[in-house]
Coordinates of C-alpha atoms and ligand atoms in Angstrom, one line a residue:
M17 CA -13.5 -21.1 -7.6
K18 CA -15.3 -18.3 -5.8
V19 CA -13.2 -15.5 -4.4
L20 CA -14.2 -12.7 -2.1
V21 CA -12.1 -9.5 -2.0
I22 CA -12.3 -7.3 1.1
G23 CA -12.0 -3.5 0.5
S24 CA -13.4 -0.7 -1.6
G25 CA -10.5 1.2 -3.1
G26 CA -8.4 1.3 -6.2
R27 CA -6.1 -1.4 -4.9
E28 CA -9.1 -3.7 -4.4
H29 CA -10.4 -2.8 -7.9
A30 CA -7.1 -3.9 -9.3
L31 CA -7.3 -7.2 -7.2
V32 CA -10.8 -7.8 -8.5
R33 CA -9.8 -7.4 -12.1
K34 CA -6.7 -9.5 -11.7
I35 CA -8.4 -12.3 -9.8
K36 CA -11.3 -12.3 -12.2
A37 CA -8.8 -12.9 -15.0
S38 CA -7.6 -16.1 -13.3
K39 CA -8.3 -19.4 -15.1
H40 CA -9.3 -20.9 -11.7
V41 CA -11.9 -18.3 -10.9
D42 CA -15.6 -18.4 -11.8
S43 CA -16.9 -15.5 -9.7
V44 CA -15.5 -12.6 -7.7
Y45 CA -17.4 -10.9 -4.8
V46 CA -16.4 -7.7 -3.1
I47 CA -17.1 -6.3 0.3
A48 CA -17.8 -3.3 0.5
G49 CA -16.6 -2.4 -3.0
N50 CA -17.6 0.7 -4.9
D51 CA -20.1 1.1 -7.7
A52 CA -17.5 1.2 -10.4
M53 CA -16.7 -2.4 -9.7
Q54 CA -20.2 -3.7 -10.5
K55 CA -19.3 -5.1 -14.0
E56 CA -16.4 -7.1 -12.6
A57 CA -17.6 -8.3 -9.3
T58 CA -20.8 -8.9 -7.3
I59 CA -20.9 -6.1 -4.8
V60 CA -22.1 -7.5 -1.4
A61 CA -23.9 -5.0 0.9
I62 CA -22.0 -5.8 4.1
E63 CA -19.9 -3.4 6.0
E64 CA -16.2 -4.1 5.9
S65 CA -16.0 -3.9 9.7
N66 CA -18.9 -6.4 10.3
H67 CA -16.6 -9.5 10.5
D68 CA -19.4 -11.8 11.7
A69 CA -21.5 -11.0 8.7
I70 CA -18.5 -11.5 6.4
V71 CA -17.9 -15.0 7.9
Q72 CA -21.5 -15.9 7.6
F73 CA -21.5 -14.8 3.9
C74 CA -18.5 -16.9 3.2
L75 CA -20.1 -20.0 4.7
D76 CA -23.5 -19.4 3.0
E77 CA -21.9 -18.8 -0.4
A78 CA -19.2 -21.5 0.0
I79 CA -16.4 -18.9 -0.8
D80 CA -13.1 -20.7 -1.6
Y81 CA -10.7 -17.9 -0.9
V82 CA -10.8 -14.5 0.8
V83 CA -8.3 -11.8 -0.3
I84 CA -8.1 -8.9 2.2
G85 CA -6.9 -5.6 0.6
P86 CA -6.7 -2.9 3.4
E87 CA -4.8 -2.9 6.7
Q88 CA -7.7 -2.1 9.1
P89 CA -9.5 -5.5 8.8
L90 CA -6.1 -7.3 9.2
I91 CA -5.3 -5.4 12.3
D92 CA -8.7 -6.0 13.6
G93 CA -8.2 -9.8 13.2
L94 CA -10.4 -10.7 10.2
A95 CA -7.9 -13.2 9.0
D96 CA -7.8 -15.0 12.3
L97 CA -11.6 -15.2 12.5
L98 CA -11.9 -16.6 8.9
Q99 CA -9.2 -19.1 9.6
S100 CA -10.9 -20.3 12.7
K101 CA -13.9 -21.2 10.5
N102 CA -11.6 -23.0 8.0
I103 CA -12.0 -20.4 5.3
K104 CA -8.9 -19.8 3.3
V105 CA -7.6 -16.3 3.5
F106 CA -4.8 -14.2 1.9
G107 CA -3.7 -11.6 4.5
P108 CA -1.7 -11.9 7.7
N109 CA -3.2 -12.6 11.2
Q110 CA -3.7 -9.9 13.7
K111 CA -0.3 -10.4 15.5
A112 CA 1.6 -10.4 12.2
A113 CA -0.2 -7.3 11.0
Q114 CA 1.5 -5.5 13.7
M115 CA 4.4 -5.1 11.2
E116 CA 2.2 -2.3 9.9
G117 CA -0.1 -1.6 12.9
S118 CA 2.6 -0.5 15.3
K119 CA 5.7 1.4 14.1
A120 CA 7.3 0.6 17.5
F121 CA 6.8 -3.1 17.0
A122 CA 8.4 -3.0 13.5
K123 CA 11.3 -0.9 14.7
E124 CA 12.0 -3.3 17.6
L125 CA 12.0 -6.3 15.3
M126 CA 14.4 -4.5 12.9
K127 CA 16.7 -3.6 15.8
K128 CA 16.7 -7.1 17.2
Y129 CA 17.5 -8.7 13.8
Q130 CA 19.8 -5.9 12.6
I131 CA 17.7 -5.0 9.6
P132 CA 18.9 -1.6 8.2
T133 CA 16.6 1.2 9.1
A134 CA 16.7 4.7 10.6
T135 CA 17.9 4.9 14.3
Y136 CA 15.0 5.7 16.6
Q137 CA 13.5 6.2 20.0
T138 CA 10.0 5.5 21.2
I139 CA 8.7 8.1 23.6
E140 CA 5.4 8.1 25.4
N141 CA 5.5 11.4 27.3
K142 CA 5.5 15.0 26.0
Q143 CA 8.1 16.4 28.4
E144 CA 10.5 13.5 27.5
A145 CA 9.9 14.2 23.9
L146 CA 10.7 17.9 24.3
D147 CA 13.9 17.0 26.2
Y148 CA 14.8 14.5 23.4
L149 CA 14.5 17.3 20.8
E150 CA 17.0 19.3 22.8
T151 CA 19.7 16.8 21.8
H152 CA 18.2 15.5 18.5
K153 CA 17.9 18.5 16.1
A154 CA 16.0 18.7 12.8
P155 CA 15.8 17.3 10.3
I156 CA 13.9 14.6 12.3
V157 CA 11.0 12.3 11.5
I158 CA 8.1 11.9 14.1
K159 CA 5.6 9.1 13.7
Y160 CA 2.5 8.2 15.5
D161 CA 2.8 4.5 16.6
G162 CA -0.6 3.3 15.3
L163 CA -2.5 3.4 12.0
A164 CA -3.1 6.9 10.7
A165 CA -3.9 6.5 7.0
G166 CA -0.6 8.1 5.9
K167 CA -1.2 11.2 8.0
G168 CA 0.7 10.1 11.2
V169 CA 4.1 11.0 9.9
I170 CA 5.8 14.5 10.2
V171 CA 9.0 15.0 8.4
A172 CA 10.3 18.0 10.4
M173 CA 12.9 20.0 8.5
T174 CA 13.2 22.6 11.2
D175 CA 13.3 22.5 15.1
E176 CA 10.1 24.6 15.1
E177 CA 8.2 22.0 13.0
A178 CA 9.5 19.3 15.3
M179 CA 8.2 21.1 18.4
E180 CA 4.9 21.8 16.7
A181 CA 4.6 18.1 15.9
V182 CA 5.2 17.1 19.5
Q183 CA 2.5 19.5 20.6
T184 CA 0.0 17.9 18.2
F185 CA 0.9 14.3 18.8
Y186 CA 0.6 14.5 22.6
E187 CA -2.5 16.6 22.6
E188 CA -4.5 13.8 24.1
G189 CA -2.0 12.8 26.7
N190 CA 0.5 10.0 26.8
V191 CA 0.7 8.2 23.5
K192 CA 3.4 6.2 21.8
V193 CA 5.4 8.2 19.3
V194 CA 8.5 7.1 17.4
F195 CA 11.3 9.6 16.7
E196 CA 13.5 8.7 13.8
E197 CA 16.7 9.7 12.2
Y198 CA 16.0 11.5 8.9
L199 CA 17.1 9.5 5.9
E200 CA 17.9 11.0 2.5
G201 CA 17.6 9.1 -0.8
E202 CA 15.2 7.8 -3.3
E203 CA 12.3 5.7 -2.1
F204 CA 10.9 2.6 -3.7
S205 CA 8.2 0.0 -2.9
L206 CA 8.9 -3.7 -3.0
M207 CA 6.1 -6.3 -2.6
V208 CA 6.8 -9.8 -1.2
F209 CA 4.5 -12.7 -1.0
V210 CA 5.2 -14.4 2.3
N211 CA 4.3 -17.8 3.8
D212 CA 6.0 -18.0 7.2
D213 CA 9.7 -18.8 6.5
F214 CA 9.1 -18.8 2.7
C215 CA 8.8 -15.9 0.4
I216 CA 8.3 -15.0 -3.3
P217 CA 9.7 -11.4 -3.7
F218 CA 8.6 -9.3 -6.6
D219 CA 11.4 -8.8 -9.1
T220 CA 9.7 -5.6 -10.3
I221 CA 9.6 -2.6 -8.0
A222 CA 7.3 0.4 -8.1
Q223 CA 7.7 4.0 -7.1
D224 CA 4.9 5.9 -5.3
H225 CA 4.5 9.7 -5.1
K226 CA 3.4 10.5 -1.5
R227 CA 3.2 14.2 -1.5
A228 CA 0.1 15.9 -2.7
F229 CA 1.6 18.4 -5.3
D230 CA 4.1 18.5 -8.1
G231 CA 7.8 18.5 -7.1
D232 CA 7.1 16.5 -3.9
L233 CA 5.5 19.5 -2.3
G234 CA 2.6 19.7 0.1
P235 CA 1.3 17.2 2.7
N236 CA 1.8 13.4 2.7
T237 CA -1.1 11.5 1.1
G238 CA -1.9 7.8 0.7
G239 CA -0.1 8.1 -2.7
M240 CA -0.7 10.3 -5.8
G241 CA 0.6 8.0 -8.5
A242 CA 3.0 5.2 -9.3
Y243 CA 4.9 3.5 -12.1
C244 CA 6.8 0.3 -12.6
P245 CA 9.4 -0.9 -13.3
V246 CA 11.8 1.6 -11.8
S247 CA 14.7 1.1 -14.2
H248 CA 17.1 3.7 -12.6
I249 CA 17.2 1.8 -9.3
S250 CA 19.9 -0.7 -10.1
D251 CA 19.8 -4.5 -9.9
E252 CA 22.6 -4.4 -7.5
T253 CA 20.5 -2.2 -5.1
L254 CA 17.6 -4.6 -5.5
E255 CA 19.8 -7.6 -4.8
R256 CA 21.1 -5.9 -1.7
T257 CA 17.5 -5.2 -0.6
Y258 CA 16.7 -8.9 -0.9
E259 CA 19.8 -10.0 1.0
E260 CA 19.9 -7.3 3.7
I261 CA 16.2 -6.6 4.1
V262 CA 13.7 -9.0 2.6
Y263 CA 15.2 -12.4 3.6
P264 CA 16.2 -11.2 7.1
T265 CA 12.8 -9.8 7.7
V266 CA 11.1 -13.0 6.6
K267 CA 13.5 -15.0 8.9
A268 CA 12.8 -12.6 11.8
M269 CA 9.1 -12.8 11.5
H270 CA 9.4 -16.6 11.4
E271 CA 11.6 -16.6 14.5
E272 CA 9.2 -14.4 16.3
G273 CA 6.4 -16.9 15.5
L274 CA 4.3 -14.5 13.6
N275 CA 3.2 -17.1 11.0
Y276 CA 2.9 -14.4 8.4
F277 CA 0.8 -15.4 5.4
G278 CA 0.1 -12.6 2.9
L279 CA 1.7 -9.7 1.1
L280 CA 4.5 -7.8 2.9
Y281 CA 5.2 -4.3 1.6
V282 CA 8.7 -3.1 2.1
G283 CA 9.0 0.7 1.8
A284 CA 12.7 1.2 1.2
I285 CA 15.0 4.1 0.7
V286 CA 18.4 4.1 -1.1
T287 CA 20.8 5.9 1.2
S288 CA 24.6 6.4 0.8
D289 CA 24.9 3.4 3.2
G290 CA 22.7 1.2 1.0
P291 CA 19.0 0.4 1.1
K292 CA 17.1 0.9 4.4
V293 CA 13.6 0.3 5.6
I294 CA 11.2 3.3 5.9
E295 CA 8.2 1.2 6.8
Y296 CA 6.5 -2.1 6.4
N297 CA 2.9 -2.5 5.4
A298 CA 0.9 -5.8 5.8
R299 CA -0.8 -5.5 2.4
F300 CA -0.3 -4.2 -1.1
G301 CA 0.5 -0.6 -1.6
D302 CA -2.1 1.7 -3.1
P303 CA -1.4 2.9 -5.8
E304 CA 1.6 0.6 -6.4
C305 CA -0.8 -2.5 -6.6
Q306 CA -2.7 -0.9 -9.5
V307 CA 0.5 -0.5 -11.7
L308 CA 2.1 -3.8 -10.6
L309 CA -0.9 -6.0 -11.2
T310 CA -1.5 -4.3 -14.6
R311 CA 2.1 -5.3 -15.5
L312 CA 1.9 -8.8 -13.9
E313 CA 1.1 -11.5 -16.5
S314 CA 1.1 -14.5 -14.1
D315 CA -2.2 -16.0 -12.9
F316 CA -2.8 -14.5 -9.4
M317 CA -4.3 -17.7 -8.0
D318 CA -1.4 -19.8 -9.3
I319 CA 0.9 -17.6 -7.2
L320 CA -1.2 -18.1 -4.1
E321 CA -1.2 -21.8 -4.7
A322 CA 2.6 -21.9 -5.0
L323 CA 2.9 -19.7 -2.0
E324 CA 0.7 -22.0 0.1
N325 CA 2.8 -25.0 -0.9
K326 CA 6.1 -23.1 -0.4
K327 CA 7.0 -23.8 -4.1
S328 CA 9.0 -21.2 -6.1
I329 CA 7.3 -19.7 -9.0
D330 CA 8.6 -17.2 -11.6
L331 CA 6.6 -14.1 -11.8
V332 CA 5.9 -13.3 -15.5
W333 CA 5.7 -9.6 -16.5
K334 CA 4.5 -7.8 -19.6
N335 CA 7.5 -6.3 -21.3
K336 CA 6.0 -2.8 -20.8
T337 CA 6.2 0.1 -18.5
I338 CA 3.0 1.1 -16.6
C339 CA 2.3 4.5 -15.2
G340 CA -0.7 5.5 -13.0
V341 CA -1.9 9.0 -12.1
V342 CA -4.3 9.5 -9.3
L343 CA -7.2 11.9 -9.6
A344 CA -8.2 13.1 -6.2
S345 CA -10.9 15.4 -4.8
K346 CA -9.7 19.0 -4.5
G347 CA -8.7 19.5 -0.9
Y348 CA -7.5 16.0 -0.3
P349 CA -5.8 14.9 2.0
G350 CA -7.6 17.6 4.0
S351 CA -11.3 18.2 3.7
Y352 CA -13.0 17.9 0.3
E353 CA -16.4 17.9 -1.4
K354 CA -18.1 14.8 -2.7
G355 CA -20.8 14.5 -5.3
H356 CA -19.1 16.0 -8.4
L357 CA -20.3 14.5 -11.7
V358 CA -17.5 12.6 -13.6
K359 CA -17.8 12.7 -17.4
G360 CA -15.5 11.0 -19.9
Y361 CA -15.1 7.7 -17.9
D362 CA -15.8 5.7 -21.1
F363 CA -12.9 3.4 -21.5
Q364 CA -13.2 1.9 -18.1
E365 CA -10.4 -0.6 -18.6
H366 CA -8.0 2.3 -18.5
Y367 CA -8.8 3.1 -14.9
F368 CA -9.1 1.7 -11.4
V369 CA -11.7 3.4 -9.2
S370 CA -11.3 4.2 -5.5
A371 CA -14.5 6.2 -4.9
L372 CA -17.3 6.6 -7.4
K373 CA -21.0 6.4 -6.8
Q374 CA -23.6 5.7 -9.3
T375 CA -26.4 8.2 -9.5
D376 CA -29.3 8.8 -12.0
E377 CA -27.0 11.4 -13.7
G378 CA -24.0 9.1 -13.8
F379 CA -21.0 8.5 -11.6
V380 CA -20.2 11.1 -9.0
T381 CA -17.1 11.5 -6.8
N382 CA -17.4 9.8 -3.4
G383 CA -14.0 10.1 -1.6
G384 CA -10.5 11.5 -1.3
R385 CA -8.6 9.6 -3.9
V386 CA -11.2 8.9 -6.6
M387 CA -9.5 7.0 -9.4
I388 CA -6.3 6.2 -11.1
A389 CA -5.7 6.6 -14.8
L390 CA -3.3 4.0 -16.3
G391 CA -0.9 4.3 -19.3
E392 CA 1.1 1.6 -20.8
G393 CA 4.2 2.0 -23.1
E394 CA 7.4 0.7 -24.5
S395 CA 9.2 3.3 -22.4
L396 CA 8.3 5.2 -19.3
Q397 CA 7.9 8.3 -21.4
E398 CA 5.2 6.7 -23.5
A399 CA 3.5 5.1 -20.5
Q400 CA 3.4 8.5 -18.9
S401 CA 2.0 10.3 -21.9
N402 CA -0.7 7.6 -22.3
A403 CA -1.6 7.9 -18.6
Y404 CA -2.0 11.7 -19.0
L405 CA -4.2 11.2 -22.1
N406 CA -6.5 9.1 -19.9
V407 CA -6.4 11.7 -17.1
K408 CA -7.4 14.4 -19.6
A409 CA -10.3 12.3 -20.9
I410 CA -11.9 12.7 -17.5
D411 CA -14.0 15.8 -17.2
C412 CA -14.8 16.7 -13.6
E413 CA -14.7 20.0 -11.7
G414 CA -13.9 18.5 -8.3
L415 CA -10.7 16.7 -9.1
F416 CA -6.9 17.5 -9.1
Y417 CA -3.8 15.5 -10.0
R418 CA 0.0 15.8 -10.1
N419 CA 1.5 16.6 -13.5
D420 CA 4.9 14.9 -12.8
I421 CA 4.1 11.2 -12.0
G422 CA 7.1 9.2 -13.4
N423 CA 9.4 12.2 -13.9
K424 CA 12.0 10.8 -11.4
G425 CA 12.5 7.9 -13.8
L426 CA 13.0 10.0 -17.0
Ligands
AMP525 P1 5.6 6.1 6.4 O1 4.2 6.2 6.7 O2 6.5 5.6 7.5 O3 5.9 5.5 5.1 O4 6.1 7.6 6.2 C1 5.5 8.4 5.1 C2 6.6 9.1 4.3 O5 7.4 9.9 5.2 C3 7.7 8.2 3.7 O6 7.2 7.7 2.4 C4 8.9 9.1 3.6 O7 8.8 9.9 2.5 C5 8.8 9.9 4.8 N1 9.6 9.3 5.8 C6 9.3 8.4 6.7 N2 10.3 8.0 7.5 C7 11.4 8.7 7.1 C8 12.8 8.9 7.5 N3 13.2 8.2 8.5 N4 13.5 9.7 6.8 C9 13.0 10.5 5.8 N5 11.8 10.4 5.4 C10 10.9 9.6 6.0
LIG526 N1 1.2 3.8 -1.3 C1 1.7 3.6 0.0 C2 0.8 2.8 0.8 O1 0.0 2.1 0.3 O2 1.0 2.8 2.0

């Protein structure tokens, strides 16, 4: 089997490695990939946004399966285009990808089907937004409706911050903004394989670390580290999440005729009223994917086949804890420099790479989140200390990382 992975980040590096390990797979291609993937996949020099060229490549090379990593190509309709040419694809169609692409769409669906989430109001005009804040005081959460790479959410702890957010969000005129009740509790990430009205939920959850700095301080990022399993979130909470969120969401998407085929990410929070949805994503989380696929023993293509045929399959996991610490360019998620030389990247199997570029001197940094260092252990403590050993092996002036990835679980 020939499989093409779309994307270039750490999540896609993990997908490449996992798919390459499948007994069904002979070769893996990646568009656009990054230079650190070259030992594991054939990097194809086509832009991720050039959908016609991607389709042509699949036809020319007789690609058997396309796995789409990031949200943008899903929201731009790449899955629809591939399907129209009878190319098999893992990743939802454009309409179904609205579960991630529009916060207002997702909130409406949750309201209609009574799926537990924060109460909300969608407002498209600045004056109305300011009036709304008169009666809805901080803490309050303000979200840009569309995709914003993790930067479209302001958790305003004071009324001043909320006002400021309104000024920024409506700077360019009338745009859709979602105002949400602030929820308090511990967050976790649950991945679910979905084929229309059928699903295979992961029975292992992961926990991300969204803020840039130790102690959950600083701005929201794409994610600074993750670990799995999350043993301190109880089986009972997980069971409630399946019953009250996962199955009802799959049913709702089916009833709305979304015909979802792909991975659904449920970002959940454990409140005093039970688990609630913070957000849906139409793809694997990054960096959750990197730790979950490291722990997953099952053959990835076996899972996709079961999913296609709506047959249940038990996911088999290593009896280990996995911890992953992201090394990011200093300044991320704001502006940062590229081109710093990375030394010590010797045991490449201990890392997934988001942004390294090969030069004559060696690998140099080439993006915001650069790589994730993995650690495995019998306990979270051991996994964490192994992850940090792999972090410390990397010698690069331009990088920073959090020192407390996994601490919540200790
Ligand atoms: P999102 O992009 O919707 O996942 O939001 C990014 C982060 O903002 C989440 O991981 C939460 O930490 C925080 N957040 C989003 N919505 C809420 C909410 N209603 N209450 C509290 N925190 C939230
Ligand atoms: N790690 C969160 C996300 O992928 O959106």
